[in-house]
C-alpha cells in the first residue's frame, strides 16, 4: 500500500501499489486533487490540521475553522418510498417483466427499480430543483438549505403525499422512520439509498424468495396517472388553507378500524374547511353584520349553524357534522369511542365540503377510497365466532392461575 495526504484537510488516503494516483486525481471525482505523497502523521488526538500541518489545539487561532475538503457532496438526497414493495410506476406493465424462473434463481435485473421515471414540479419559492421519482416509487428531495433538517424533509414529503392522495393515489403520510438518505449515482439516471429497507432489499436482490414472488405480478401505476394525480392535488393544496396530511391520516386510520384516531384527524380538516367556508363563501355584507353582532371568536358549532342558515351547507351535511361534533366532544371529555357509522359518513361529507370550498370535483379520491373502505368495513364488523365453541381447556387453565 502507498499513502497520500490531503493538504487541505490532513486526511490520509491509502492506495494499492499499482494504482496511478496522479491519474486517479484527474479522473475520479471522489479523489481530492490536493494529495501529496509526503505524509505527516497526526501526533495525538489533541492535534488539529492547520495550514498544511498539525498543531496542538491550545495553539489554534481564535478564528480557526475546521478545514473542509474541496470534494463536494454530490447530489445528496432525502429519499422515501411511497409504497411497500412491489409497486411499479411506468408507462407500461411490460417495462418490468420477471419470470418464475428468474425469481427462483434471483437473476433478474433489478437496476430498473432505482431509475428515474418522472419529475414533479416543486412549487416552493426558494427551491430550484424538482422532485425526482423512480420506477419503484421512491421520491427524492435535495439535501440543501431548503430541506436542511429531517423535519423539513418529512413535512415536504407529506405535502407531496397529500397531493397524490387528493389525486386519488391512496398513499400514507410518513414520519422520521420512513425518511432515508442517499444520492444520485455517478453518471446519473438512478438514485441510491444508504438505509436498509424492504424496498432496498428488492433493489439489492436480498429479498427472500417469498418476498420476491411479488416481482412476478407487481402492482402497476401509469406514470401519466401518477403525475396527473400530483398536479391535481397540489393545485387543491395551494388553493385553500388546509392540511392534507390529516385528511390522509384520517382515511388510513378509518381503513384500519381506528375510529377515534380517524375522527381526531378528520375533525382538524373539518375545522380548517369550516373557517375557510365561513370567511370566503358567506356574502360580505352578511359577514359584516355577523362580525358586529357576534363575539370575535365564535365556536365551530355557531359557524356550522350560520353556514347551514345561509345554505352554504345542506341539511344532510349539517346533521353529519352535528353528530360527529358531539362524538368528538364525548371522545375528548369522556373517552367514549365514536360511532363508526358517523365517522364513515363524515369522510364522505368532508370530501363534499372540500368540493364546495375548492369548487372542484374530487372524483378519483371519492371513488378509490369508497371501494377500499367498503371492502375493509366488511372485515371490521364481520362476526367470526365459530358456530360451535368449547372453552373447557380455557377454564381449566384459568382455574390453575391465581389472581396476582
Short mmCIF file of C-alpha atoms in Angstrom, two decimals, residues 111-254:
data_model
loop_
_atom_site.label_atom_id
_atom_site.label_comp_id
_atom_site.label_asym_id
_atom_site.label_seq_id
_atom_site.Cartn_x
_atom_site.Cartn_y
_atom_site.Cartn_z
CA UNK A 111 -31.46 -1.93 -11.79
CA UNK A 112 -34.59 -0.54 -13.42
CA UNK A 113 -36.21 -0.16 -9.98
CA UNK A 114 -33.97 2.76 -8.99
CA UNK A 115 -34.10 4.50 -12.37
CA UNK A 116 -35.84 7.85 -12.70
CA UNK A 117 -39.19 7.71 -14.47
CA UNK A 118 -40.68 11.15 -13.81
CA UNK A 119 -40.26 14.51 -12.10
CA UNK A 120 -42.80 16.50 -10.11
CA UNK A 121 -42.68 20.28 -10.08
CA UNK A 122 -41.54 21.73 -6.78
CA UNK A 123 -43.62 24.81 -6.01
CA UNK A 124 -41.51 26.00 -3.07
CA UNK A 125 -40.43 29.54 -3.96
CA UNK A 126 -36.84 29.07 -2.84
CA UNK A 127 -36.28 25.66 -4.44
CA UNK A 128 -34.53 25.40 -7.79
CA UNK A 129 -34.74 21.59 -8.01
CA UNK A 130 -37.75 19.42 -8.81
CA UNK A 131 -38.82 16.17 -7.12
CA UNK A 132 -37.48 13.04 -8.83
CA UNK A 133 -39.47 9.77 -8.97
CA UNK A 134 -38.16 6.24 -9.58
CA UNK A 135 -39.77 3.11 -11.04
CA UNK A 136 -40.26 1.54 -7.59
CA UNK A 137 -41.97 4.61 -6.15
CA UNK A 138 -39.19 6.39 -4.31
CA UNK A 139 -39.24 10.19 -4.37
CA UNK A 140 -36.27 12.48 -3.77
CA UNK A 141 -35.60 15.92 -2.34
CA UNK A 142 -32.20 17.62 -2.34
CA UNK A 143 -30.43 17.99 0.99
CA UNK A 144 -29.86 21.73 0.68
CA UNK A 145 -30.70 24.90 2.59
CA UNK A 146 -34.41 24.48 1.83
CA UNK A 147 -34.52 20.99 3.32
CA UNK A 148 -31.59 21.05 5.72
CA UNK A 149 -33.27 19.12 8.55
CA UNK A 150 -35.14 15.80 8.70
CA UNK A 151 -38.23 17.64 9.96
CA UNK A 152 -38.34 19.92 6.91
CA UNK A 153 -37.86 16.94 4.60
CA UNK A 154 -40.71 14.97 6.24
CA UNK A 155 -43.03 17.98 6.02
CA UNK A 156 -42.28 18.45 2.32
CA UNK A 157 -42.66 14.75 1.58
CA UNK A 158 -46.04 14.79 3.33
CA UNK A 159 -47.13 17.73 1.18
CA UNK A 160 -46.25 15.65 -1.91
CA UNK A 161 -48.06 12.64 -0.43
CA UNK A 162 -51.07 14.84 0.37
CA UNK A 163 -51.19 16.00 -3.26
CA UNK A 164 -51.04 12.42 -4.56
CA UNK A 165 -53.73 11.42 -2.07
CA UNK A 166 -56.07 14.18 -3.23
CA UNK A 167 -55.45 12.98 -6.77
CA UNK A 168 -56.71 9.50 -5.87
CA UNK A 169 -53.47 7.62 -5.14
CA UNK A 170 -54.04 6.49 -1.56
CA UNK A 171 -50.51 6.76 -0.18
CA UNK A 172 -49.77 7.06 3.54
CA UNK A 173 -48.06 10.03 5.24
CA UNK A 174 -44.55 9.31 6.51
CA UNK A 175 -42.64 10.02 9.71
CA UNK A 176 -38.93 10.13 10.53
CA UNK A 177 -38.72 6.33 10.49
CA UNK A 178 -39.57 6.27 6.78
CA UNK A 179 -37.06 9.00 5.91
CA UNK A 180 -33.85 7.84 4.22
CA UNK A 181 -30.70 9.50 2.91
CA UNK A 182 -28.97 8.76 -0.35
CA UNK A 183 -27.76 10.35 -3.56
CA UNK A 184 -27.91 10.24 -7.33
CA UNK A 185 -25.42 7.66 -8.55
CA UNK A 186 -22.37 8.76 -10.53
CA UNK A 187 -23.25 9.46 -14.19
CA UNK A 188 -26.90 9.91 -13.14
CA UNK A 189 -30.17 8.29 -14.11
CA UNK A 190 -30.79 6.46 -10.80
CA UNK A 191 -30.76 7.05 -7.07
CA UNK A 192 -29.16 5.09 -4.25
CA UNK A 193 -30.37 4.90 -0.65
CA UNK A 194 -27.94 4.26 2.21
CA UNK A 195 -30.67 2.93 4.51
CA UNK A 196 -31.66 -0.76 4.70
CA UNK A 197 -35.36 -1.28 3.94
CA UNK A 198 -37.68 -3.83 2.28
CA UNK A 199 -37.62 -1.71 -0.90
CA UNK A 200 -33.83 -1.68 -0.95
CA UNK A 201 -33.83 -5.45 -0.39
CA UNK A 202 -35.60 -5.78 -3.74
CA UNK A 203 -33.10 -3.47 -5.40
CA UNK A 204 -30.12 -5.32 -3.93
CA UNK A 205 -31.54 -8.82 -4.55
CA UNK A 206 -31.50 -9.62 -0.85
CA UNK A 207 -35.27 -10.13 -0.51
CA UNK A 208 -36.40 -13.63 0.46
CA UNK A 209 -37.97 -15.85 -2.17
CA UNK A 210 -41.38 -15.42 -0.55
CA UNK A 211 -40.98 -11.66 -0.99
CA UNK A 212 -39.53 -11.93 -4.48
CA UNK A 213 -42.70 -13.60 -5.75
CA UNK A 214 -44.24 -10.10 -5.78
CA UNK A 215 -42.00 -9.32 -8.75
CA UNK A 216 -43.94 -11.82 -10.86
CA UNK A 217 -47.16 -9.77 -10.64
CA UNK A 218 -46.25 -6.31 -9.30
CA UNK A 219 -48.94 -3.68 -8.92
CA UNK A 220 -48.66 -1.03 -11.59
CA UNK A 221 -49.40 2.70 -11.78
CA UNK A 222 -49.28 4.52 -15.09
CA UNK A 223 -46.69 7.29 -14.89
CA UNK A 224 -49.10 9.73 -16.57
CA UNK A 225 -51.75 8.92 -13.95
CA UNK A 226 -49.19 9.43 -11.17
CA UNK A 227 -48.09 12.86 -12.40
CA UNK A 228 -51.68 13.88 -13.10
CA UNK A 229 -52.68 12.97 -9.54
CA UNK A 230 -49.88 15.10 -8.11
CA UNK A 231 -50.66 18.10 -10.33
CA UNK A 232 -54.35 17.89 -9.41
CA UNK A 233 -53.67 17.59 -5.69
CA UNK A 234 -51.03 20.29 -5.44
CA UNK A 235 -53.44 22.72 -7.11
CA UNK A 236 -56.00 21.98 -4.39
CA UNK A 237 -53.40 22.40 -1.64
CA UNK A 238 -52.33 25.81 -2.89
CA UNK A 239 -55.93 26.93 -3.47
CA UNK A 240 -57.12 26.78 0.14
CA UNK A 241 -55.51 26.68 3.56
CA UNK A 242 -55.86 23.17 4.95
CA UNK A 243 -53.66 20.22 5.97
CA UNK A 244 -53.97 17.23 3.60
CA UNK A 245 -51.81 15.12 5.93
CA UNK A 246 -54.69 14.97 8.43
CA UNK A 247 -57.11 14.09 5.66
CA UNK A 248 -54.88 11.19 4.60
CA UNK A 249 -54.25 10.06 8.19
CA UNK A 250 -57.98 10.17 8.95
CA UNK A 251 -58.71 7.97 5.95
CA UNK A 252 -56.00 5.41 6.71
CA UNK A 253 -57.00 5.18 10.38
CA UNK A 254 -60.60 4.62 9.30
#
